[in-house]
Short mmCIF file of C-alpha atoms and ligand atoms in Angstrom, two decimals:
data_model
loop_
_atom_site.label_atom_id
_atom_site.label_comp_id
_atom_site.label_asym_id
_atom_site.label_seq_id
_atom_site.Cartn_x
_atom_site.Cartn_y
_atom_site.Cartn_z
CA MET A 91 -13.85 -33.61 -21.39
CA LYS A 92 -15.25 -36.58 -18.07
CA TYR A 93 -12.32 -35.58 -15.29
CA LYS A 94 -11.50 -39.09 -13.91
CA ILE A 95 -9.38 -38.11 -10.57
CA ALA A 96 -6.70 -39.68 -8.52
CA ILE A 97 -5.97 -38.25 -5.24
CA ILE A 98 -2.44 -38.36 -3.80
CA GLY A 99 -2.82 -38.14 0.57
CA PHE A 100 -5.50 -39.20 1.96
CA GLY A 101 -5.23 -37.26 4.98
CA THR A 102 -7.79 -34.01 5.97
CA VAL A 103 -7.30 -32.34 3.00
CA GLY A 104 -8.07 -35.06 0.66
CA GLN A 105 -10.88 -35.83 2.56
CA GLY A 106 -11.90 -32.45 3.08
CA PHE A 107 -12.21 -32.32 -0.91
CA ALA A 108 -13.31 -35.61 -1.26
CA GLU A 109 -16.31 -34.78 0.80
CA ILE A 110 -17.30 -32.15 -1.20
CA LEU A 111 -17.01 -33.59 -4.82
CA GLU A 112 -19.66 -35.85 -2.97
CA GLU A 113 -21.89 -33.58 -1.81
CA LYS A 114 -21.99 -31.39 -4.48
CA GLY A 115 -21.16 -33.48 -7.70
CA VAL A 116 -24.76 -33.31 -9.12
CA TRP A 117 -24.27 -28.82 -8.81
CA LEU A 118 -21.39 -29.51 -9.70
CA LYS A 119 -22.16 -30.60 -12.92
CA GLU A 120 -25.65 -28.54 -13.35
CA ARG A 121 -23.85 -25.55 -12.45
CA TYR A 122 -20.73 -25.96 -14.23
CA GLY A 123 -21.01 -29.15 -16.70
CA LEU A 124 -18.23 -30.00 -14.63
CA ASP A 125 -18.55 -34.17 -14.86
CA PHE A 126 -15.98 -36.35 -13.30
CA ASP A 127 -15.11 -39.73 -11.14
CA VAL A 128 -12.48 -39.93 -8.17
CA VAL A 129 -11.08 -43.28 -9.95
CA ALA A 130 -8.18 -43.96 -7.60
CA ILE A 131 -6.78 -42.67 -4.15
CA SER A 132 -3.61 -43.74 -2.63
CA ASP A 133 -2.29 -42.99 0.76
CA PRO A 134 0.42 -43.85 2.60
CA VAL A 135 -1.01 -45.00 6.14
CA LYS A 136 -5.02 -45.57 4.39
CA GLY A 137 -4.22 -47.13 2.01
CA SER A 138 -4.95 -47.28 -1.71
CA VAL A 139 -7.57 -48.10 -4.13
CA TYR A 140 -8.42 -47.98 -8.24
CA ALA A 141 -11.51 -48.40 -9.43
CA ASP A 142 -10.14 -50.39 -12.81
CA PRO A 143 -12.50 -49.63 -15.97
CA SER A 144 -11.29 -53.13 -16.94
CA ARG A 145 -11.86 -55.15 -14.42
CA HIS A 146 -15.54 -54.18 -14.30
CA GLY A 147 -18.15 -56.05 -15.69
CA THR A 148 -20.01 -54.02 -18.27
CA GLY A 149 -16.22 -53.02 -19.22
CA ARG A 150 -18.19 -49.20 -18.20
CA GLU A 151 -16.35 -46.78 -16.94
CA HIS A 152 -17.05 -45.62 -12.95
CA GLY A 153 -14.93 -44.13 -10.07
CA LEU A 154 -14.96 -44.66 -7.22
CA ASP A 155 -18.03 -44.63 -5.06
CA LEU A 156 -17.10 -41.58 -1.98
CA LYS A 157 -19.75 -42.38 0.33
CA LYS A 158 -18.49 -45.55 1.30
CA ILE A 159 -14.91 -44.24 1.09
CA LEU A 160 -15.45 -41.48 3.90
CA SER A 161 -18.10 -43.91 6.03
CA LEU A 162 -14.70 -46.51 5.98
CA ILE A 163 -12.23 -43.83 6.70
CA LYS A 164 -14.62 -43.02 9.21
CA GLU A 165 -15.91 -45.92 11.00
CA THR A 166 -12.13 -47.93 9.89
CA GLY A 167 -9.58 -45.23 9.14
CA LYS A 168 -8.72 -47.05 5.99
CA ILE A 169 -9.87 -47.75 2.87
CA ASP A 170 -8.42 -50.86 1.95
CA SER A 171 -11.88 -53.39 2.70
CA TYR A 172 -13.87 -50.84 -0.25
CA SER A 173 -14.98 -53.49 -2.21
CA GLU A 174 -14.58 -53.24 -5.70
CA GLY A 175 -11.33 -51.84 -7.14
CA ILE A 176 -7.39 -52.75 -7.44
CA LYS A 177 -5.53 -52.69 -3.41
CA GLY A 178 -2.13 -51.76 -2.78
CA TRP A 179 -0.23 -49.58 -5.44
CA ASP A 180 1.79 -47.06 -4.74
CA SER A 181 1.13 -43.42 -5.03
CA VAL A 182 3.83 -42.64 -8.01
CA ARG A 183 2.64 -46.42 -9.98
CA THR A 184 -1.12 -44.71 -8.69
CA ILE A 185 -0.37 -41.58 -10.13
CA THR A 186 0.99 -43.18 -14.07
CA ASP A 187 -0.60 -46.20 -14.36
CA THR A 188 -4.65 -45.45 -13.38
CA ASN A 189 -6.12 -43.95 -16.83
CA SER A 190 -6.52 -40.72 -14.59
CA ASN A 191 -6.69 -37.50 -15.71
CA VAL A 192 -6.04 -35.07 -12.93
CA ILE A 193 -3.49 -35.88 -10.43
CA ALA A 194 -5.49 -34.25 -7.33
CA GLU A 195 -1.64 -34.48 -5.03
CA ALA A 196 -2.52 -34.20 -0.87
CA SER A 197 0.57 -35.02 0.42
CA PRO A 198 1.97 -33.76 3.45
CA THR A 199 4.57 -30.45 2.51
CA ASN A 200 8.08 -30.92 3.37
CA ILE A 201 9.86 -27.75 3.44
CA GLU A 202 13.53 -28.86 2.98
CA THR A 203 13.12 -31.44 -0.16
CA GLY A 204 9.35 -31.04 -1.11
CA GLU A 205 9.51 -34.61 -1.08
CA PRO A 206 6.63 -36.94 -2.14
CA GLY A 207 4.86 -34.18 -4.03
CA ILE A 208 8.27 -33.23 -6.49
CA THR A 209 8.15 -36.97 -7.47
CA HIS A 210 4.48 -36.85 -7.79
CA ILE A 211 4.29 -33.72 -9.28
CA ARG A 212 6.83 -34.74 -12.15
CA SER A 213 5.15 -37.44 -12.84
CA ALA A 214 1.37 -37.11 -13.43
CA LEU A 215 3.21 -34.31 -15.71
CA ASN A 216 5.42 -36.46 -17.82
CA ASN A 217 2.13 -38.79 -18.16
CA LYS A 218 0.48 -35.61 -19.74
CA LYS A 219 -1.79 -35.18 -16.50
CA HIS A 220 -2.82 -32.20 -14.79
CA VAL A 221 -1.89 -31.51 -11.27
CA ILE A 222 -3.87 -29.83 -8.72
CA THR A 223 -2.20 -29.69 -5.41
CA THR A 224 -2.18 -28.19 -1.41
CA ASN A 225 1.48 -29.50 -1.63
CA LYS A 226 3.57 -26.10 -0.85
CA GLY A 227 6.87 -27.60 -0.66
CA PRO A 228 7.01 -28.79 -4.86
CA VAL A 229 5.99 -24.70 -5.64
CA ALA A 230 7.98 -23.47 -2.86
CA LEU A 231 10.89 -25.39 -3.83
CA ALA A 232 10.38 -26.78 -8.09
CA TYR A 233 8.04 -24.24 -9.92
CA ARG A 234 9.47 -22.65 -12.54
CA GLU A 235 10.66 -26.59 -13.36
CA LEU A 236 6.90 -27.72 -12.61
CA ALA A 237 5.94 -25.10 -14.27
CA LYS A 238 8.00 -25.33 -17.22
CA LEU A 239 7.08 -29.42 -17.25
CA ALA A 240 3.03 -28.59 -17.18
CA SER A 241 3.38 -26.17 -19.77
CA GLU A 242 6.07 -28.75 -22.54
CA ASN A 243 3.36 -31.58 -21.72
CA GLU A 244 0.84 -28.73 -22.83
CA VAL A 245 -1.15 -29.90 -19.23
CA PHE A 246 -2.28 -27.26 -16.34
CA PHE A 247 -0.51 -26.94 -13.34
CA ARG A 248 -2.98 -24.99 -10.50
CA PHE A 249 -1.52 -24.44 -6.54
CA GLU A 250 -4.11 -21.85 -4.98
CA GLY A 251 -4.17 -24.46 -1.70
CA THR A 252 -0.25 -23.40 -1.48
CA VAL A 253 -0.98 -19.72 0.04
CA ILE A 254 -4.25 -19.22 2.74
CA SER A 255 -6.16 -22.55 1.70
CA GLY A 256 -9.65 -21.67 -0.48
CA THR A 257 -9.51 -18.11 0.35
CA PRO A 258 -8.29 -16.75 -3.27
CA ALA A 259 -4.39 -15.46 -2.77
CA LEU A 260 -3.06 -16.54 -6.27
CA ASN A 261 -6.26 -16.08 -8.71
CA LEU A 262 -6.67 -12.72 -7.17
CA GLY A 263 -2.00 -11.95 -7.89
CA LEU A 264 -2.43 -13.58 -10.62
CA GLU A 265 -5.69 -12.98 -13.02
CA ALA A 266 -8.10 -10.67 -10.38
CA LEU A 267 -5.31 -8.01 -10.34
CA ALA A 268 -3.41 -8.97 -14.28
CA GLY A 269 -2.82 -5.91 -15.86
CA ILE A 270 -1.69 -3.96 -12.41
CA LYS A 271 1.91 -3.66 -10.69
CA ILE A 272 1.95 -4.49 -7.57
CA GLN A 273 4.86 -3.83 -5.29
CA GLU A 274 4.39 -5.52 -2.77
CA ILE A 275 2.29 -8.10 -0.67
CA ARG A 276 2.06 -8.64 2.81
CA GLY A 277 0.28 -10.53 4.61
CA ILE A 278 -0.61 -12.50 8.16
CA LEU A 279 0.15 -16.02 6.34
CA ASN A 280 0.06 -18.67 9.10
CA GLY A 281 -3.86 -19.03 12.11
CA THR A 282 -2.06 -20.95 14.78
CA THR A 283 1.32 -18.10 15.19
CA ASN A 284 -2.20 -15.55 14.60
CA TYR A 285 -3.69 -16.95 16.60
CA ILE A 286 -1.23 -17.28 19.96
CA LEU A 287 -0.71 -13.77 19.21
CA THR A 288 -4.19 -12.63 19.53
CA GLU A 289 -4.69 -14.43 22.52
CA MET A 290 -1.19 -13.70 24.81
CA GLU A 291 -3.12 -9.46 24.07
CA SER A 292 -4.93 -11.14 27.20
CA GLY A 293 -2.20 -11.93 29.14
CA LYS A 294 -1.12 -15.65 29.54
CA THR A 295 1.52 -16.80 27.95
CA TYR A 296 3.37 -18.05 24.90
CA GLU A 297 3.40 -22.38 26.67
CA GLU A 298 0.31 -21.04 27.59
CA VAL A 299 -1.52 -20.51 24.54
CA LEU A 300 0.45 -22.91 22.39
CA ARG A 301 -0.77 -25.99 24.44
CA GLU A 302 -4.24 -24.61 23.81
CA ALA A 303 -3.60 -24.01 20.89
CA GLN A 304 -2.23 -27.74 20.20
CA ARG A 305 -5.49 -28.77 22.26
CA LEU A 306 -7.72 -27.20 19.53
CA GLY A 307 -5.01 -28.69 16.50
CA TYR A 308 -4.23 -25.82 14.71
CA ALA A 309 -0.49 -26.13 15.75
CA GLU A 310 0.86 -29.54 15.79
CA ALA A 311 2.65 -31.64 18.61
CA LYS A 312 5.61 -30.29 16.67
CA PRO A 313 4.97 -26.78 16.30
CA ASP A 314 7.93 -25.35 14.57
CA ALA A 315 6.98 -24.98 10.88
CA ASP A 316 4.31 -22.34 12.33
CA VAL A 317 5.88 -20.81 15.38
CA GLU A 318 9.73 -20.59 13.42
CA GLY A 319 8.47 -19.42 10.76
CA TRP A 320 8.77 -22.45 7.77
CA ASP A 321 5.22 -22.44 7.38
CA ALA A 322 4.77 -18.26 6.61
CA LEU A 323 8.31 -18.76 4.24
CA ALA A 324 7.23 -21.36 1.78
CA LYS A 325 3.77 -19.37 0.79
CA VAL A 326 6.03 -16.35 0.71
CA LEU A 327 8.25 -17.73 -1.39
CA ILE A 328 5.12 -19.37 -3.34
CA LEU A 329 4.14 -15.17 -4.09
CA ALA A 330 7.47 -14.36 -4.38
CA ASN A 331 8.08 -16.63 -7.78
CA VAL A 332 4.93 -17.01 -8.69
CA VAL A 333 2.70 -13.70 -8.72
CA MET A 334 5.68 -11.29 -8.39
CA GLY A 335 8.36 -13.02 -11.08
CA GLY A 336 10.81 -13.96 -8.88
CA ASN A 337 12.92 -16.43 -8.20
CA LEU A 338 14.22 -16.82 -4.68
CA ARG A 339 15.11 -19.50 -2.97
CA VAL A 340 14.39 -20.37 0.76
CA GLN A 341 18.06 -19.30 2.05
CA ASP A 342 17.25 -15.91 0.13
CA ILE A 343 14.31 -14.92 2.37
CA GLU A 344 14.98 -13.33 6.28
CA ARG A 345 13.01 -15.15 8.01
CA THR A 346 12.63 -14.87 12.38
CA GLY A 347 9.30 -16.95 13.92
CA ILE A 348 7.55 -15.52 17.03
CA THR A 349 9.51 -17.99 19.90
CA GLY A 350 11.54 -14.66 21.31
CA ILE A 351 7.73 -12.62 21.58
CA THR A 352 7.48 -12.14 25.56
CA LEU A 353 3.67 -11.13 27.63
CA GLN A 354 5.95 -8.14 27.95
CA ASP A 355 6.27 -7.55 24.59
CA ILE A 356 2.59 -7.83 23.85
CA GLN A 357 1.21 -5.66 26.37
CA GLU A 358 3.91 -2.85 25.88
CA ALA A 359 2.74 -3.05 22.07
CA LYS A 360 -0.35 -2.83 23.91
CA SER A 361 -0.81 0.15 26.43
CA GLU A 362 1.32 1.86 22.36
CA ASN A 363 -1.72 0.90 20.64
CA LYS A 364 0.32 -2.03 18.44
CA ARG A 365 -0.14 -5.08 17.22
CA TYR A 366 2.77 -7.73 16.74
CA LYS A 367 2.12 -9.58 13.57
CA LEU A 368 4.01 -11.90 12.02
CA ILE A 369 4.25 -11.10 8.64
CA GLY A 370 5.27 -11.65 5.36
CA LYS A 371 6.07 -9.61 2.95
CA VAL A 372 7.56 -10.02 -0.48
CA ARG A 373 8.10 -6.09 -2.61
CA LYS A 374 10.21 -4.85 -5.10
CA GLU A 375 12.97 -3.50 -4.08
CA ASN A 376 16.12 -2.04 -6.53
CA GLY A 377 14.86 -3.85 -9.52
CA GLY A 378 15.05 -7.23 -7.08
CA ILE A 379 12.49 -8.78 -4.91
CA LYS A 380 13.27 -9.01 -1.59
CA ALA A 381 11.31 -11.01 1.44
CA SER A 382 10.44 -11.57 4.60
CA VAL A 383 8.82 -13.25 7.51
CA ARG A 384 9.17 -11.19 10.87
CA PRO A 385 7.47 -10.32 13.93
CA GLU A 386 6.22 -6.75 13.04
CA LYS A 387 4.85 -4.50 15.61
CA LEU A 388 2.18 -2.56 13.41
CA ASN A 389 -0.05 0.40 14.13
CA ILE A 390 -3.81 -0.90 15.95
CA GLY A 391 -5.87 1.06 12.05
CA ASP A 392 -3.19 -1.25 10.33
CA SER A 393 -5.97 -3.53 7.83
CA LEU A 394 -3.57 -6.61 8.99
CA ALA A 395 -4.18 -5.75 12.97
CA GLN A 396 -7.48 -6.18 12.61
CA VAL A 397 -7.30 -9.87 11.46
CA ASN A 398 -6.98 -11.91 14.82
CA GLY A 399 -7.78 -15.82 15.71
CA VAL A 400 -6.64 -18.35 13.29
CA LEU A 401 -8.34 -15.84 10.72
CA ASN A 402 -5.38 -14.84 7.71
CA ALA A 403 -4.64 -12.32 5.46
CA LEU A 404 -3.02 -10.57 2.52
CA THR A 405 -2.25 -6.95 1.70
CA PHE A 406 -1.46 -6.26 -3.02
CA VAL A 407 -0.20 -3.03 -2.84
CA THR A 408 -0.65 -1.50 -6.23
CA ASP A 409 -0.75 0.87 -8.37
CA GLU A 410 -4.36 1.23 -10.17
CA LEU A 411 -5.64 0.46 -6.43
CA ARG A 412 -3.54 1.29 -4.15
CA GLU A 413 -3.93 -0.90 -0.95
CA VAL A 414 -6.40 -4.65 -1.62
CA THR A 415 -6.50 -6.78 1.30
CA ILE A 416 -7.87 -9.84 1.32
CA VAL A 417 -9.23 -11.71 4.26
CA GLY A 418 -10.18 -15.46 5.15
CA PRO A 419 -9.08 -19.01 6.38
CA GLY A 420 -5.96 -19.93 5.89
CA ALA A 421 -6.31 -23.65 6.68
CA GLY A 422 -8.91 -26.49 7.46
CA ARG A 423 -10.55 -29.51 5.83
CA ARG A 424 -13.58 -27.75 3.73
CA GLU A 425 -10.61 -24.55 3.22
CA THR A 426 -8.42 -26.74 1.82
CA GLY A 427 -10.68 -28.95 0.34
CA PHE A 428 -12.16 -26.62 -1.35
CA SER A 429 -8.47 -24.79 -3.16
CA LEU A 430 -8.25 -28.27 -5.22
CA LEU A 431 -11.74 -27.96 -6.37
CA SER A 432 -10.98 -23.95 -7.79
CA ASP A 433 -8.39 -24.78 -9.19
CA LEU A 434 -10.47 -28.26 -11.02
CA LEU A 435 -13.12 -25.92 -11.83
CA ASN A 436 -10.31 -23.08 -13.51
CA ILE A 437 -9.11 -25.96 -15.43
CA HIS A 438 -12.45 -27.19 -16.57
CA GLN A 439 -13.66 -23.39 -17.65
CA LEU A 440 -10.35 -22.75 -19.27
CA LEU A 441 -10.72 -25.94 -21.31
CA GLU A 442 -13.97 -24.96 -22.16
CA LYS A 443 -13.70 -20.98 -23.33
CA SER A 444 -10.26 -22.18 -25.30
CA SER A 445 -10.33 -25.93 -26.05
CA SER A 446 -6.77 -26.94 -28.08
CA THR A 447 -5.61 -23.43 -28.17
CA ILE A 448 -4.59 -22.27 -24.12
CA ASP A 449 -0.78 -22.13 -23.20
CA PRO A 450 -1.36 -23.51 -19.94
CA SER A 451 2.07 -22.08 -18.61
CA ARG A 452 0.09 -18.62 -18.72
CA ILE A 453 -1.98 -19.29 -16.72
CA VAL A 454 0.42 -20.32 -13.35
CA THR A 455 3.30 -17.57 -14.63
CA CYS A 456 3.69 -13.71 -14.67
N1 LIG B 266 -0.91 -24.43 10.10
C1 LIG B 266 -0.70 -23.92 8.96
C2 LIG B 266 -1.18 -22.00 10.11
C3 LIG B 266 -1.80 -24.12 8.04
O1 LIG B 266 -1.41 -23.06 10.95
O2 LIG B 266 -1.52 -21.91 9.20
C4 LIG B 266 -1.42 -24.89 6.83
O3 LIG B 266 -0.20 -24.42 6.35
#
């Protein structure tokens, strides 16, 4: 099967994905038999283009020239001046009316409404197109509905990059640890806040480090999603509902950010051989699932206390293996772009293995 990919949202992540596909295309085909074209890209700011096969003189189906597209973006910030194809379609039309069969949804997260991601994903699934996404909003807010829709339409819905980018958190919990009982998942799920807490240990104030994090591009100009714990909460919600089988909502999760942590708190912790970390936690408790995001003072010997700077980490507390910890990047152009490739390869391998006998809903539910 040839994967005809439409990329919806062409910001850092969408571009990172396109770069990886462009650089590794030949090798992916040789190594994994992954045959693909990117047939369309749509972004509300950068423009949209669809390599409509019927418009090409030969009638031969082919995709966009990613090298050209990426250099256009670099030079002009836009893709509208691409020499061929149909221009100007909005995201929903690009999803529904192109000959794409895989939608790579990389529009920005909105944790209050989940939009426009939820609409994009619903449209794709209703049109029997596989979805791979890095957008946390739809998975955090509408996972059950979307997983059901995928199952009903016999397509896959994969979202590895929603929790600590391409570092394999969901694949680890759902697939590698299948057959194990997970009692708790806890971790450092936000790089910006981990960077701030780490830097404050050297005596800098919260405000100083926040400015530095903004200059380095870790924190947004409006850093609330990170520093108030909303970004970590979205990831906790996904872990709770997807890996732990819960049905939690935003309001079920206790959330405290790091804005109340002073330099004095950090120094006091240091003198006690402890370290503050913003910990996202999901645990089985009294037959239910409890989840929280809050700063915790960890012993310096705790594996999570050793994870500094922008790195993220997750510890799975299990019956058979006790604790399994994974440490890796939680953000970044290539790091998050890669998660889309990981989802695509996963779909490809599942389809290859079992042709039509697999039930896609099994892949995303516990
Ligand atoms: N802003 C997030 C972080 C990355 O700092 O980890 C996206 O979830």
